[in-house]
mmCIF file of C-alpha atoms and ligand atoms in Angstrom:
data_model
loop_
_atom_site.group_PDB
_atom_site.id
_atom_site.type_symbol
_atom_site.label_atom_id
_atom_site.label_comp_id
_atom_site.label_asym_id
_atom_site.label_seq_id
_atom_site.Cartn_x
_atom_site.Cartn_y
_atom_site.Cartn_z
ATOM 1 C CA MET A 1 0.000 0.000 0.000
ATOM 2 C CA LYS A 2 1.294 3.465 -0.948
ATOM 3 C CA THR A 3 2.380 5.601 2.038
ATOM 4 C CA ALA A 4 3.893 9.065 2.370
ATOM 5 C CA PRO A 5 5.561 10.900 5.267
ATOM 6 C CA VAL A 6 3.110 13.463 6.625
ATOM 7 C CA ASN A 7 4.501 16.094 8.954
ATOM 8 C CA LYS A 8 1.200 17.775 9.751
ATOM 9 C CA ILE A 9 -2.402 18.163 8.636
ATOM 10 C CA ILE A 10 -4.189 21.434 9.379
ATOM 11 C CA PRO A 11 -7.934 20.782 9.011
ATOM 12 C CA PHE A 12 -8.863 24.422 8.386
ATOM 13 C CA SER A 13 -6.502 26.988 6.885
ATOM 14 C CA ASN A 14 -7.279 30.302 5.219
ATOM 15 C CA VAL A 15 -3.677 31.081 4.237
ATOM 16 C CA ASP A 16 -2.966 28.159 1.905
ATOM 17 C CA GLY A 17 -4.990 29.175 -1.124
ATOM 18 C CA PRO A 18 -8.473 30.552 -1.696
ATOM 19 C CA GLY A 19 -11.231 29.856 0.816
ATOM 20 C CA ASN A 20 -11.086 27.452 3.689
ATOM 21 C CA ARG A 21 -8.780 24.512 3.021
ATOM 22 C CA THR A 22 -7.333 21.417 4.612
ATOM 23 C CA SER A 23 -3.542 21.703 4.349
ATOM 24 C CA ILE A 24 -1.380 18.621 4.228
ATOM 25 C CA PHE A 25 2.331 19.094 4.881
ATOM 26 C CA PHE A 26 4.646 16.336 3.674
ATOM 27 C CA GLN A 27 8.104 15.704 5.110
ATOM 28 C CA GLY A 28 11.155 16.088 2.867
ATOM 29 C CA CYS A 29 12.434 18.751 0.494
ATOM 30 C CA PRO A 30 15.186 18.765 -2.165
ATOM 31 C CA PHE A 31 16.026 22.409 -1.431
ATOM 32 C CA ASN A 32 17.839 23.723 1.616
ATOM 33 C CA CYS A 33 16.661 27.330 1.735
ATOM 34 C CA LEU A 34 18.580 29.575 4.074
ATOM 35 C CA PHE A 35 15.326 31.287 5.043
ATOM 36 C CA CYS A 36 13.268 28.122 5.635
ATOM 37 C CA HIS A 37 10.859 28.628 8.549
ATOM 38 C CA ASN A 38 10.424 24.894 9.102
ATOM 39 C CA PRO A 39 13.906 23.446 8.574
ATOM 40 C CA GLU A 40 12.888 20.294 10.449
ATOM 41 C CA THR A 41 10.747 19.377 7.420
ATOM 42 C CA ILE A 42 13.714 19.264 4.998
ATOM 43 C CA ASN A 43 15.077 15.786 5.644
ATOM 44 C CA LEU A 44 13.713 12.370 6.475
ATOM 45 C CA CYS A 45 14.748 10.716 9.734
ATOM 46 C CA VAL A 46 17.802 8.473 9.311
ATOM 47 C CA GLY A 47 17.254 6.617 12.575
ATOM 48 C CA CYS A 48 20.383 7.824 14.390
ATOM 49 C CA GLY A 49 18.469 7.704 17.691
ATOM 50 C CA ASP A 50 19.896 10.970 19.067
ATOM 51 C CA CYS A 51 16.476 12.367 19.940
ATOM 52 C CA VAL A 52 15.026 9.306 21.669
ATOM 53 C CA ALA A 53 16.591 9.536 25.117
ATOM 54 C CA GLY A 54 15.918 13.264 25.409
ATOM 55 C CA CYS A 55 12.158 12.959 25.014
ATOM 56 C CA PRO A 56 10.666 13.874 28.410
ATOM 57 C CA ALA A 57 7.417 12.053 27.636
ATOM 58 C CA GLY A 58 8.858 8.748 26.444
ATOM 59 C CA ALA A 59 7.083 9.300 23.149
ATOM 60 C CA LEU A 60 10.001 8.176 20.975
ATOM 61 C CA SER A 61 11.544 4.805 20.224
ATOM 62 C CA LEU A 62 13.601 3.338 17.402
ATOM 63 C CA GLY A 63 12.320 0.820 14.883
ATOM 64 C CA GLU A 64 11.968 0.264 11.114
ATOM 65 C CA GLY A 65 15.218 2.217 10.644
ATOM 66 C CA ARG A 66 13.780 5.440 12.004
ATOM 67 C CA ALA A 67 12.359 7.118 15.081
ATOM 68 C CA LEU A 68 8.844 5.984 15.939
ATOM 69 C CA TRP A 69 6.600 8.659 17.401
ATOM 70 C CA ASP A 70 3.747 8.107 19.817
ATOM 71 C CA SER A 71 1.580 11.143 19.093
ATOM 72 C CA LYS A 72 -0.703 10.477 22.080
ATOM 73 C CA ALA A 73 2.192 10.542 24.546
ATOM 74 C CA CYS A 74 3.914 13.563 22.933
ATOM 75 C CA VAL A 75 3.672 16.841 24.876
ATOM 76 C CA GLN A 76 4.850 18.944 21.890
ATOM 77 C CA CYS A 77 7.925 20.345 23.631
ATOM 78 C CA ASP A 78 9.972 20.083 20.380
ATOM 79 C CA ALA A 79 13.098 18.970 22.263
ATOM 80 C CA CYS A 80 13.527 16.285 19.583
ATOM 81 C CA ILE A 81 13.529 18.838 16.781
ATOM 82 C CA ARG A 82 16.119 20.948 18.572
ATOM 83 C CA THR A 83 18.255 17.831 19.119
ATOM 84 C CA CYS A 84 18.132 16.334 15.630
ATOM 85 C CA PRO A 85 21.460 16.883 13.842
ATOM 86 C CA HIS A 86 19.966 15.900 10.458
ATOM 87 C CA GLY A 87 17.340 18.606 9.869
ATOM 88 C CA ALA A 88 14.615 16.024 10.378
ATOM 89 C CA SER A 89 11.721 15.452 12.734
ATOM 90 C CA PRO A 90 10.598 12.232 14.382
ATOM 91 C CA LYS A 91 7.050 13.635 14.510
ATOM 92 C CA VAL A 92 6.075 12.228 11.141
ATOM 93 C CA ARG A 93 3.245 9.851 10.300
ATOM 94 C CA TRP A 94 3.686 7.511 7.335
ATOM 95 C CA MET A 95 0.104 7.571 6.099
ATOM 96 C CA THR A 96 -1.833 5.793 3.368
ATOM 97 C CA VAL A 97 -4.048 7.702 0.927
ATOM 98 C CA GLU A 98 -7.058 6.255 2.773
ATOM 99 C CA GLU A 99 -5.805 7.581 6.119
ATOM 100 C CA VAL A 100 -5.234 11.092 4.756
ATOM 101 C CA LEU A 101 -8.576 10.989 2.982
ATOM 102 C CA ARG A 102 -10.313 10.026 6.226
ATOM 103 C CA GLU A 103 -9.012 13.252 7.803
ATOM 104 C CA VAL A 104 -10.047 15.299 4.751
ATOM 105 C CA LYS A 105 -13.548 13.834 4.900
ATOM 106 C CA ARG A 106 -13.926 14.981 8.518
ATOM 107 C CA SER A 107 -13.392 18.599 7.392
ATOM 108 C CA ALA A 108 -15.158 18.207 4.041
ATOM 109 C CA PRO A 109 -18.444 19.951 4.931
ATOM 110 C CA TYR A 110 -16.533 23.112 5.864
ATOM 111 C CA ILE A 111 -13.764 23.356 3.245
ATOM 112 C CA ASP A 112 -13.430 24.460 -0.365
ATOM 113 C CA GLY A 113 -10.567 22.104 -1.020
ATOM 114 C CA VAL A 114 -7.217 20.651 -0.128
ATOM 115 C CA THR A 115 -3.723 22.134 -0.423
ATOM 116 C CA THR A 116 -0.636 19.949 -0.308
ATOM 117 C CA SER A 117 2.560 21.537 0.908
ATOM 118 C CA GLY A 118 5.756 20.639 2.741
ATOM 119 C CA GLY A 119 8.623 20.182 2.738
ATOM 120 C CA GLU A 120 8.014 19.670 -0.948
ATOM 121 C CA CYS A 121 4.857 17.734 -1.649
ATOM 122 C CA THR A 122 5.734 16.869 -5.270
ATOM 123 C CA LEU A 123 8.343 14.426 -3.938
ATOM 124 C CA GLN A 124 5.198 12.375 -3.247
ATOM 125 C CA ASN A 125 3.876 12.684 -6.794
ATOM 126 C CA GLU A 126 2.355 9.193 -7.054
ATOM 127 C CA PHE A 127 0.641 9.665 -3.683
ATOM 128 C CA LEU A 128 -0.751 13.059 -4.750
ATOM 129 C CA ILE A 129 -2.191 11.658 -7.978
ATOM 130 C CA GLU A 130 -4.135 9.062 -6.003
ATOM 131 C CA LEU A 131 -5.148 11.441 -3.222
ATOM 132 C CA PHE A 132 -6.335 14.196 -5.577
ATOM 133 C CA GLY A 133 -8.355 11.666 -7.553
ATOM 134 C CA GLU A 134 -10.229 10.807 -4.357
ATOM 135 C CA VAL A 135 -10.573 14.419 -3.192
ATOM 136 C CA LYS A 136 -12.088 15.331 -6.576
ATOM 137 C CA LYS A 137 -14.798 12.742 -5.990
ATOM 138 C CA LEU A 138 -15.800 14.809 -2.921
ATOM 139 C CA GLY A 139 -16.292 17.832 -5.202
ATOM 140 C CA LYS A 140 -13.344 19.707 -3.674
ATOM 141 C CA THR A 141 -10.496 21.583 -5.347
ATOM 142 C CA CYS A 142 -6.859 20.457 -5.107
ATOM 143 C CA LEU A 143 -3.915 22.850 -5.006
ATOM 144 C CA ILE A 144 -0.172 22.243 -4.845
ATOM 145 C CA ASP A 145 2.197 24.523 -2.967
ATOM 146 C CA SER A 146 5.595 23.952 -4.602
ATOM 147 C CA ASN A 147 9.194 25.156 -4.736
ATOM 148 C CA GLY A 148 9.170 24.308 -8.453
ATOM 149 C CA SER A 149 11.691 21.460 -8.294
ATOM 150 C CA PHE A 150 9.371 18.933 -9.952
ATOM 151 C CA ASP A 151 9.253 18.873 -13.761
ATOM 152 C CA PHE A 152 5.496 19.304 -14.317
ATOM 153 C CA GLU A 153 5.907 19.277 -18.095
ATOM 154 C CA LYS A 154 7.788 15.984 -18.179
ATOM 155 C CA ASP A 155 5.188 14.257 -16.006
ATOM 156 C CA PRO A 156 1.898 16.144 -16.314
ATOM 157 C CA ARG A 157 -0.253 13.485 -14.586
ATOM 158 C CA VAL A 158 -0.540 15.352 -11.288
ATOM 159 C CA LEU A 159 -1.569 18.571 -13.063
ATOM 160 C CA ALA A 160 -4.397 16.676 -14.732
ATOM 161 C CA VAL A 161 -6.003 16.078 -11.325
ATOM 162 C CA CYS A 162 -4.998 19.343 -9.678
ATOM 163 C CA ASP A 163 -6.600 22.776 -10.017
ATOM 164 C CA GLY A 164 -3.464 24.855 -9.719
ATOM 165 C CA VAL A 165 0.024 25.342 -8.371
ATOM 166 C CA MET A 166 1.216 28.032 -5.991
ATOM 167 C CA LEU A 167 4.816 28.415 -7.152
ATOM 168 C CA ASP A 168 7.819 29.921 -5.384
ATOM 169 C CA VAL A 169 10.083 32.007 -7.579
ATOM 170 C CA LYS A 170 12.823 32.386 -5.021
ATOM 171 C CA ALA A 171 15.576 33.783 -7.227
ATOM 172 C CA VAL A 172 16.496 34.256 -10.863
ATOM 173 C CA GLU A 173 20.236 34.936 -10.812
ATOM 174 C CA PRO A 174 21.920 31.487 -10.733
ATOM 175 C CA ALA A 175 24.628 32.147 -8.120
ATOM 176 C CA TRP A 176 22.206 33.889 -5.753
ATOM 177 C CA CYS A 177 19.619 31.126 -6.239
ATOM 178 C CA ARG A 178 22.178 28.414 -5.456
ATOM 179 C CA ARG A 179 23.328 30.270 -2.363
ATOM 180 C CA LEU A 180 19.771 30.856 -1.189
ATOM 181 C CA THR A 181 18.274 27.426 -1.902
ATOM 182 C CA GLY A 182 21.107 25.006 -2.676
ATOM 183 C CA ARG A 183 19.785 24.613 -6.258
ATOM 184 C CA GLY A 184 19.814 26.592 -9.477
ATOM 185 C CA PRO A 185 16.774 28.479 -10.830
ATOM 186 C CA GLU A 186 16.360 26.478 -14.066
ATOM 187 C CA MET A 187 13.537 24.128 -13.078
ATOM 188 C CA PRO A 188 11.385 26.627 -11.121
ATOM 189 C CA LEU A 189 11.657 29.084 -14.041
ATOM 190 C CA LYS A 190 10.811 26.384 -16.562
ATOM 191 C CA ASN A 191 7.778 25.551 -14.423
ATOM 192 C CA LEU A 192 6.753 29.194 -14.229
ATOM 193 C CA ASP A 193 6.427 29.305 -18.024
ATOM 194 C CA TYR A 194 4.898 25.856 -18.345
ATOM 195 C CA LEU A 195 2.250 26.409 -15.645
ATOM 196 C CA LEU A 196 1.300 29.727 -17.251
ATOM 197 C CA ARG A 197 0.905 28.030 -20.636
ATOM 198 C CA ALA A 198 -1.110 25.224 -19.062
ATOM 199 C CA GLY A 199 -3.377 27.720 -17.252
ATOM 200 C CA LYS A 200 -2.459 26.102 -13.915
ATOM 201 C CA LEU A 201 -0.495 28.823 -12.167
ATOM 202 C CA GLN A 202 -2.605 29.673 -9.111
ATOM 203 C CA GLU A 203 -0.110 32.191 -7.752
ATOM 204 C CA ALA A 204 3.588 33.088 -7.829
ATOM 205 C CA ARG A 205 5.510 34.129 -4.723
ATOM 206 C CA THR A 206 8.829 35.846 -4.088
ATOM 207 C CA VAL A 207 10.409 36.589 -0.721
ATOM 208 C CA ILE A 208 11.992 40.039 -0.452
ATOM 209 C CA PHE A 209 15.164 40.226 1.646
ATOM 210 C CA PRO A 210 16.305 43.367 3.474
ATOM 211 C CA GLY A 211 19.133 45.186 1.730
ATOM 212 C CA ARG A 212 19.296 42.797 -1.243
ATOM 213 C CA ASP A 213 18.291 45.466 -3.744
ATOM 214 C CA ALA A 214 19.823 43.968 -6.886
ATOM 215 C CA GLU A 215 18.714 40.375 -6.224
ATOM 216 C CA ASN A 216 15.178 41.381 -5.197
ATOM 217 C CA GLU A 217 14.768 43.608 -8.225
ATOM 218 C CA GLU A 218 16.001 41.028 -10.717
ATOM 219 C CA THR A 219 13.637 38.339 -9.407
ATOM 220 C CA VAL A 220 10.612 40.621 -9.226
ATOM 221 C CA ARG A 221 11.193 42.127 -12.676
ATOM 222 C CA TYR A 222 11.571 38.720 -14.300
ATOM 223 C CA THR A 223 8.549 37.191 -12.562
ATOM 224 C CA ALA A 224 6.219 40.169 -12.942
ATOM 225 C CA ARG A 225 6.842 40.390 -16.694
ATOM 226 C CA ARG A 226 5.960 36.732 -17.122
ATOM 227 C CA VAL A 227 3.008 36.505 -14.743
ATOM 228 C CA GLY A 228 1.223 39.659 -15.928
ATOM 229 C CA GLY A 229 -2.395 39.640 -14.782
ATOM 230 C CA ALA A 230 -2.753 35.853 -15.054
ATOM 231 C CA CYS A 231 -2.648 35.212 -11.311
ATOM 232 C CA ASP A 232 -1.774 36.683 -7.937
ATOM 233 C CA TYR A 233 1.870 37.590 -7.373
ATOM 234 C CA LYS A 234 2.656 37.606 -3.661
ATOM 235 C CA ILE A 235 5.566 39.746 -2.565
ATOM 236 C CA ILE A 236 6.464 38.207 0.780
ATOM 237 C CA ARG A 237 8.371 40.059 3.486
ATOM 238 C CA TYR A 238 11.299 38.034 4.843
ATOM 239 C CA ARG A 239 10.762 37.226 8.499
ATOM 240 C CA PRO A 240 13.501 35.582 10.559
ATOM 241 C CA TYR A 241 11.181 33.492 12.780
ATOM 242 C CA GLY A 242 12.099 29.829 12.696
ATOM 243 C CA VAL A 243 15.140 30.478 10.491
ATOM 244 C CA ARG A 244 18.221 28.524 11.584
ATOM 245 C CA GLU A 245 20.536 30.510 13.838
ATOM 246 C CA ALA A 246 23.522 30.032 11.504
ATOM 247 C CA TYR A 247 21.721 31.628 8.550
ATOM 248 C CA ARG A 248 20.055 34.548 10.280
ATOM 249 C CA GLY A 249 23.282 36.546 10.208
ATOM 250 C CA MET A 250 23.510 36.143 6.439
ATOM 251 C CA LEU A 251 19.949 37.194 5.653
ATOM 252 C CA GLY A 252 19.293 39.680 8.423
ATOM 253 C CA GLU A 253 18.071 39.554 11.996
ATOM 254 C CA TYR A 254 15.102 41.746 11.189
ATOM 255 C CA GLU A 255 12.089 41.327 8.981
ATOM 256 C CA THR A 256 11.797 43.201 5.696
ATOM 257 C CA GLU A 257 10.200 46.609 6.234
ATOM 258 C CA ALA A 258 6.699 46.926 4.789
ATOM 259 C CA ASP A 259 7.614 50.062 2.801
ATOM 260 C CA TYR A 260 10.614 48.330 1.242
ATOM 261 C CA ALA A 261 8.470 45.383 0.122
ATOM 262 C CA GLU A 262 5.749 47.745 -1.176
ATOM 263 C CA LYS A 263 8.320 49.271 -3.506
ATOM 264 C CA TYR A 264 8.679 45.885 -5.240
ATOM 265 C CA ALA A 265 4.929 45.279 -5.386
ATOM 266 C CA LEU A 266 4.555 48.650 -7.087
ATOM 267 C CA MET A 267 7.365 47.768 -9.497
ATOM 268 C CA ALA A 268 5.659 44.457 -10.278
ATOM 269 C CA ARG A 269 2.308 46.142 -10.971
ATOM 270 C CA GLU A 270 4.002 48.728 -13.217
ATOM 271 C CA LEU A 271 5.490 45.828 -15.187
ATOM 272 C CA GLY A 272 2.044 44.339 -15.718
ATOM 273 C CA ALA A 273 1.607 42.027 -12.727
ATOM 274 C CA SER A 274 -1.667 43.724 -11.850
ATOM 275 C CA ARG A 275 -2.393 41.327 -9.012
ATOM 276 C CA ALA A 276 0.876 41.850 -7.112
ATOM 277 C CA TYR A 277 0.582 42.587 -3.408
ATOM 278 C CA VAL A 278 2.612 42.390 -0.209
ATOM 279 C CA VAL A 279 2.030 39.855 2.530
HETATM 280 S S1 LIG B 301 7.971 17.070 20.877
HETATM 281 FE FE1 LIG B 301 9.513 15.453 20.600
HETATM 282 S S2 LIG B 301 10.739 15.476 22.513
HETATM 283 FE FE2 LIG B 301 8.839 16.623 22.941
HETATM 284 S S3 LIG B 301 7.415 15.094 23.784
HETATM 285 FE FE3 LIG B 301 7.023 15.142 21.582
HETATM 286 S S4 LIG B 301 8.327 13.549 20.716
HETATM 287 FE FE4 LIG B 301 9.072 13.977 22.785
HETATM 288 S S1 LIG B 302 14.571 12.520 14.157
HETATM 289 FE FE1 LIG B 302 16.692 13.131 13.894
HETATM 290 S S2 LIG B 302 17.671 12.733 15.895
HETATM 291 FE FE2 LIG B 302 15.724 11.575 15.861
HETATM 292 S S3 LIG B 302 16.301 9.545 15.149
HETATM 293 FE FE3 LIG B 302 15.662 10.717 13.363
HETATM 294 S S4 LIG B 302 17.530 11.581 12.458
HETATM 295 FE FE4 LIG B 302 18.014 10.919 14.586
#
């Protein structure tokens, strides 16, 4: 039976796409963004056992080559996450499509649809195809929140059962993109164009960093020109909360000022991205 590592399911969310949505966060991401707010979702547990003894509630044990988590015993102190040297979390449920669907059905009378996120949910492409097929039978919409690392054009099956993709355009300049995310910009930019052509770009998003005038401008100019009025373009203020200590010094200890971010939203709208706004 197909399973996928689920970090968290939020039954009702109004920040993960239009309307009220159930958000499903999968564990694991091929990027390593310096500004990641949930760095414990980047890697899968390798079963080193370092976190087990430090759990004050006895909620952790080792088995099946990884940490096993007793969610009922857990007191959510996050000591395990602070301990883990691998950027992982033991608080992950390997769930079947049926198990995830059962949770979606509980919220179904009150939601417009489902959003899958992460980590990077497209690492679970086969799982998503099956899950979305079932969610569609409930008459609900399906959205993907993605860093753009998956080649949607090469394997368009998931797009066929999904209503749209909320795509990060983190950086355009290759060296800056590699420094920021650990990967180059080629695939996310290819996806930006492909999703636009396919009519499946739900929104584009770019984080604006304090003092990074040239990098911010290049990314916003490029993205705004392509997106035009086709979808929302979210200009997101960098906020240091949750960012790993080691990287905060590089990106700034303070959040991006609202006025500074507004400057880029205005620039984007002047370039044709009529639905650009700051969050
Ligand atoms: S958050 Fe982690 S360390 Fe804390 S009780 Fe739960 S499993 Fe144990
Ligand atoms: S969650 Fe981290 S510390 Fe705990 S067993 Fe897995 S890899 Fe080791």
